[in-house]
Coordinates of C-alpha atoms and ligand atoms in Angstrom, one line a residue:
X191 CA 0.0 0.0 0.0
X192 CA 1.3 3.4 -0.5
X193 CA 2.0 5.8 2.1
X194 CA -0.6 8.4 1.6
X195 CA -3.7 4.9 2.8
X196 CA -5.1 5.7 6.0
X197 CA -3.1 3.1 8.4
X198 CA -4.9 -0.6 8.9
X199 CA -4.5 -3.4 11.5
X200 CA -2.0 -4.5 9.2
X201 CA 0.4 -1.5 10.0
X202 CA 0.5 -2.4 14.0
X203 CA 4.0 -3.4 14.9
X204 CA 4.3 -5.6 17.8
X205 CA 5.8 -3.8 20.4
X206 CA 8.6 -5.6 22.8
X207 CA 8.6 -6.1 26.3
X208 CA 11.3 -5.7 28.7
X209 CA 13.9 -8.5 28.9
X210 CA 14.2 -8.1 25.6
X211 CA 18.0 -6.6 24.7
X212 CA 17.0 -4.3 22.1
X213 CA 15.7 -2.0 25.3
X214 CA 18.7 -2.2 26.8
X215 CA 21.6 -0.7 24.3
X216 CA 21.8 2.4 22.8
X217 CA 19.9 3.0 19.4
X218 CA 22.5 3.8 16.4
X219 CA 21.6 7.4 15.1
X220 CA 20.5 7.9 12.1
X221 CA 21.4 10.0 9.5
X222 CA 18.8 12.9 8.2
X223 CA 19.3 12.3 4.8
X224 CA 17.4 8.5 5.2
X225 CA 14.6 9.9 6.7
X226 CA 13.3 11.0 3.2
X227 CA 12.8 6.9 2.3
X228 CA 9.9 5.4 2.0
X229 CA 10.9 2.6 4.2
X230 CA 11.6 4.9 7.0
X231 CA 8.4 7.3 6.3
X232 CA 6.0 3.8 5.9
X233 CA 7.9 2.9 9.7
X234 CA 7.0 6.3 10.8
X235 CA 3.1 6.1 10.2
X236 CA 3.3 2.5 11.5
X237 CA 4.7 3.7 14.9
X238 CA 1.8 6.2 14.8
X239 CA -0.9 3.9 14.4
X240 CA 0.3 1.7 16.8
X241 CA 1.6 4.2 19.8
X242 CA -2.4 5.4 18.9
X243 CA -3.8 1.4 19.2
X244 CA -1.8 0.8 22.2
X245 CA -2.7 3.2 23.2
X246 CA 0.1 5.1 24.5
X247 CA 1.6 8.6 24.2
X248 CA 5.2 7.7 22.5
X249 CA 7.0 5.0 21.0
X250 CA 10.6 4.9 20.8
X251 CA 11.5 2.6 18.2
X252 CA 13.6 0.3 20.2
X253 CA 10.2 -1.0 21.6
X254 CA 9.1 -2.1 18.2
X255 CA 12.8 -3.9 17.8
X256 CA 14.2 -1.0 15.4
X257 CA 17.8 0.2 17.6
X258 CA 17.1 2.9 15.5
X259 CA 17.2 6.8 17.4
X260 CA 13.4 7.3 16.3
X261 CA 10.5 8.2 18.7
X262 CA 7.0 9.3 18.1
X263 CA 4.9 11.4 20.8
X264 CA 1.1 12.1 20.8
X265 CA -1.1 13.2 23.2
X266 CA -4.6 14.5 23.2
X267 CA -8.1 14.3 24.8
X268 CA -8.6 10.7 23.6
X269 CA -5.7 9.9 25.7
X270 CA -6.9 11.2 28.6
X271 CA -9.1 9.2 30.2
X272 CA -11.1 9.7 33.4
X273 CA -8.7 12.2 34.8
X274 CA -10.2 15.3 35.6
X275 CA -9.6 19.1 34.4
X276 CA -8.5 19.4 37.9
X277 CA -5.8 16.3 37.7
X278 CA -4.9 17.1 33.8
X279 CA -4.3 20.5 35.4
X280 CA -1.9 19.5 38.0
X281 CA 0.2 17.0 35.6
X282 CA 0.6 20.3 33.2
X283 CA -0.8 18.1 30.4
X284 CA -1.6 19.6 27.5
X285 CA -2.5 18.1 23.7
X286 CA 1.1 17.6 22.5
X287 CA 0.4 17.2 18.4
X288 CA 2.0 14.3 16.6
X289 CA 5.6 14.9 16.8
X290 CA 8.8 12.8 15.7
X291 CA 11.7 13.0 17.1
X292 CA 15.5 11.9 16.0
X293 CA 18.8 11.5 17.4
X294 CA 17.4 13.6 20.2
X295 CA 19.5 14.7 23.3
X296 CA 17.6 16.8 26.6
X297 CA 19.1 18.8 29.1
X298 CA 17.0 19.8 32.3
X299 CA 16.5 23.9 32.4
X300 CA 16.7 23.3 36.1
X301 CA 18.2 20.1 38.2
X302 CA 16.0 21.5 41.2
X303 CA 12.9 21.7 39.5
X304 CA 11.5 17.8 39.3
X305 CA 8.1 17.0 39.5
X306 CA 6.8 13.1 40.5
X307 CA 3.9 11.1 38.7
X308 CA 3.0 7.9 38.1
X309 CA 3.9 6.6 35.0
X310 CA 3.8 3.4 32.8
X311 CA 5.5 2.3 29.8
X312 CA 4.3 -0.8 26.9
X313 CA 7.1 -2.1 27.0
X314 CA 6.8 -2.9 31.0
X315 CA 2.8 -4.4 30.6
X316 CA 0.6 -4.1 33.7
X317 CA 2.7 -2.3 36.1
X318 CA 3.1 1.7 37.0
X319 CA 5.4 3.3 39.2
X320 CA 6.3 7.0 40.7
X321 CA 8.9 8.8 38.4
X322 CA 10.4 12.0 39.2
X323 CA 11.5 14.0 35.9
X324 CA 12.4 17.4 35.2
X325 CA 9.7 19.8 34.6
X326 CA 10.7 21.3 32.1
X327 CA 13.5 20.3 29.3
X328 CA 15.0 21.8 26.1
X329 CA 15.5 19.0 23.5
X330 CA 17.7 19.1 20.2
X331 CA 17.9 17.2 17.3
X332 CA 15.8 16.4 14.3
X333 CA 12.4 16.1 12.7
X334 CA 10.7 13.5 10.7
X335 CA 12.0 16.2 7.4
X336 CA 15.8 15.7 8.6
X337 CA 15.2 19.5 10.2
X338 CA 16.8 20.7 13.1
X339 CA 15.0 20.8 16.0
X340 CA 15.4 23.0 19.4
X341 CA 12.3 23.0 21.5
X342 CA 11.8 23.1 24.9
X343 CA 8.8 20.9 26.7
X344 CA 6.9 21.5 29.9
X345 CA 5.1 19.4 32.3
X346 CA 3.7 16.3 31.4
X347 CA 5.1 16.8 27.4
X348 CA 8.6 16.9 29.3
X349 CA 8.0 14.0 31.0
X350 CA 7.1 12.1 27.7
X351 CA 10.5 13.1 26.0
X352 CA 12.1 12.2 28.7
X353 CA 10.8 8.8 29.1
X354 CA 11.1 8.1 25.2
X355 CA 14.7 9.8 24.4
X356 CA 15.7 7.5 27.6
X357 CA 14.3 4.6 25.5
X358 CA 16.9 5.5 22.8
X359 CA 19.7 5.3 25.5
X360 CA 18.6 1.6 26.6
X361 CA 17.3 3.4 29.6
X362 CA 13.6 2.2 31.1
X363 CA 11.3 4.2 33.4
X364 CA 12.2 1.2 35.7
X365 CA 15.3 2.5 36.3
X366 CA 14.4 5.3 37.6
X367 CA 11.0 5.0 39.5
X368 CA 10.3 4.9 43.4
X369 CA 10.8 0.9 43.4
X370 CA 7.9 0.6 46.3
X371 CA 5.9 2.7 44.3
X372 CA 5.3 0.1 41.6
X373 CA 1.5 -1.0 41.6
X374 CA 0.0 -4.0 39.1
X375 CA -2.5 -1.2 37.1
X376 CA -5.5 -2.9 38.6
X377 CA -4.3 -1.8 42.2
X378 CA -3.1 1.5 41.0
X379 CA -7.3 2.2 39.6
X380 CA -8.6 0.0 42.3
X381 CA -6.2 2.1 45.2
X382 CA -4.5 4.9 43.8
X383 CA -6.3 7.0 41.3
X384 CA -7.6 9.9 42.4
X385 CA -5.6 9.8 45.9
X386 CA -2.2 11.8 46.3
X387 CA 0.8 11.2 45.7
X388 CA 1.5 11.4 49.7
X389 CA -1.0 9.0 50.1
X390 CA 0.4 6.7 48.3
X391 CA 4.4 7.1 49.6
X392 CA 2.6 6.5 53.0
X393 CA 0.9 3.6 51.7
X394 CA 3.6 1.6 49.8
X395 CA 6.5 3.1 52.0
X396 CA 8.1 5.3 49.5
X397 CA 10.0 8.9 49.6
X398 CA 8.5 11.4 47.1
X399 CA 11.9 12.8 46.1
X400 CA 9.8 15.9 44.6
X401 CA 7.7 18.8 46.5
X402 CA 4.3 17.9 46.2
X403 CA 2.2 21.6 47.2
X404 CA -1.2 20.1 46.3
X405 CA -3.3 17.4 46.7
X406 CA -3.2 15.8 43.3
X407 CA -4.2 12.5 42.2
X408 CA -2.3 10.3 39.6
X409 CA -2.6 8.9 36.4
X410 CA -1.2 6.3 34.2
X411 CA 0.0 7.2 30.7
X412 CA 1.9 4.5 28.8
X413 CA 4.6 5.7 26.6
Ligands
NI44 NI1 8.2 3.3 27.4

């Protein structure tokens, strides 16, 4: 099919899971001129339609076995769930529109500033765990057209990048959460959503490394 077909079932990639060494070495970068192939555009739109299946809110393609430095990020209302305005508020989550990302790098604007969520990744199926990340990042590299990019992310679009540009460094969420914090996702919606963060570090016996000011409840968005 060409390129310009609306993506079908047959476009979703199977996406790893950890224990699987392709997660766990650093993707090759690529070079901007192949990103003008139809091989790499058809891969694009396939990471699309299946970060959007999942669904999740990024795909790094060392999840769909490509040690490639590729991601994809997304996020919208059809992401979002039950949260409310009040918790999508709080987690600074805003629509982030389709947006690819390669051979990207981030640097924090601020070591200090680090905010703590739960999060999940597809890769890492049923669980969730408390993640601290910088708030707000500034991330260089290139687009899907081989263009440079320089953009800085806040809040819960920060958080994304960060968790797929660590996927192109063999790096998983699970190395970095609160290791009490992790919950199967049936006991994170059947205990955690919609309770604090405190309550939860009191519950599972976990430090929030981060300065929570208000009483916000959590969410799970798989990246
Ligand atoms: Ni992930």
């Amino acid at each position: 099919m060409s390129d310009e077909d609306p993506p079908s079932d047959e476009d979703l990639l199977t996406i790893v899971a950890c224990g699987d060494p392709v997660l766990r070495r650093p993707a090759d970068p690529m070079d901007p001129a192949d990103l003008a192939s139809s091989e790499i555009r058809r891969l694009v739109s396939k990471m699309q339609a299946t970060m959007a299946a999942a669904p999740g809110v990024g795909l790094a393609a060392p999840q769909i076995g490509e040690a490639i430095q590729l991601a994809v990020l997304e996020d919208g209302p059809e992401r979002w769930g039950a949260l409310t305005e009040q918790e999508r508020a709080f987690r600074e989550r805003e629509a982030l529109p389709f947006t690819v990302l390669v051979n990207p790098r981030y640097e924090s604007l601020d070591d200090r500033d680090q905010v703590s969520f739960f999060e999940g990744c597809l890769s890492v199926p049923g669980l969730t765990g408390v993640v601290a990340r910088h708030r707000r990042v500034r991330v260089t590299g290139f687009d899907e057209r081989g263009e440079p990019v320089d953009r800085y992310f806040a809040g819960w679009q920060a958080r994304i990048v960060q968790h797929e540009v660590d996927h192109l460094h063999g790096v998983l969420y699970l190395d970095r959460v609160e290791t009490r914090s992790l919950s199967t996702v049936d006991n994170y919606a059947r205990r955690w959503a919609g309770r604090s963060l405190r309550e939860a570090a009191e519950g599972l016996g976990f430090v929030l490394a981060t300065q929570i000011t208000q009483a916000g409840a959590s969410a799970i968005a798989s990246d």
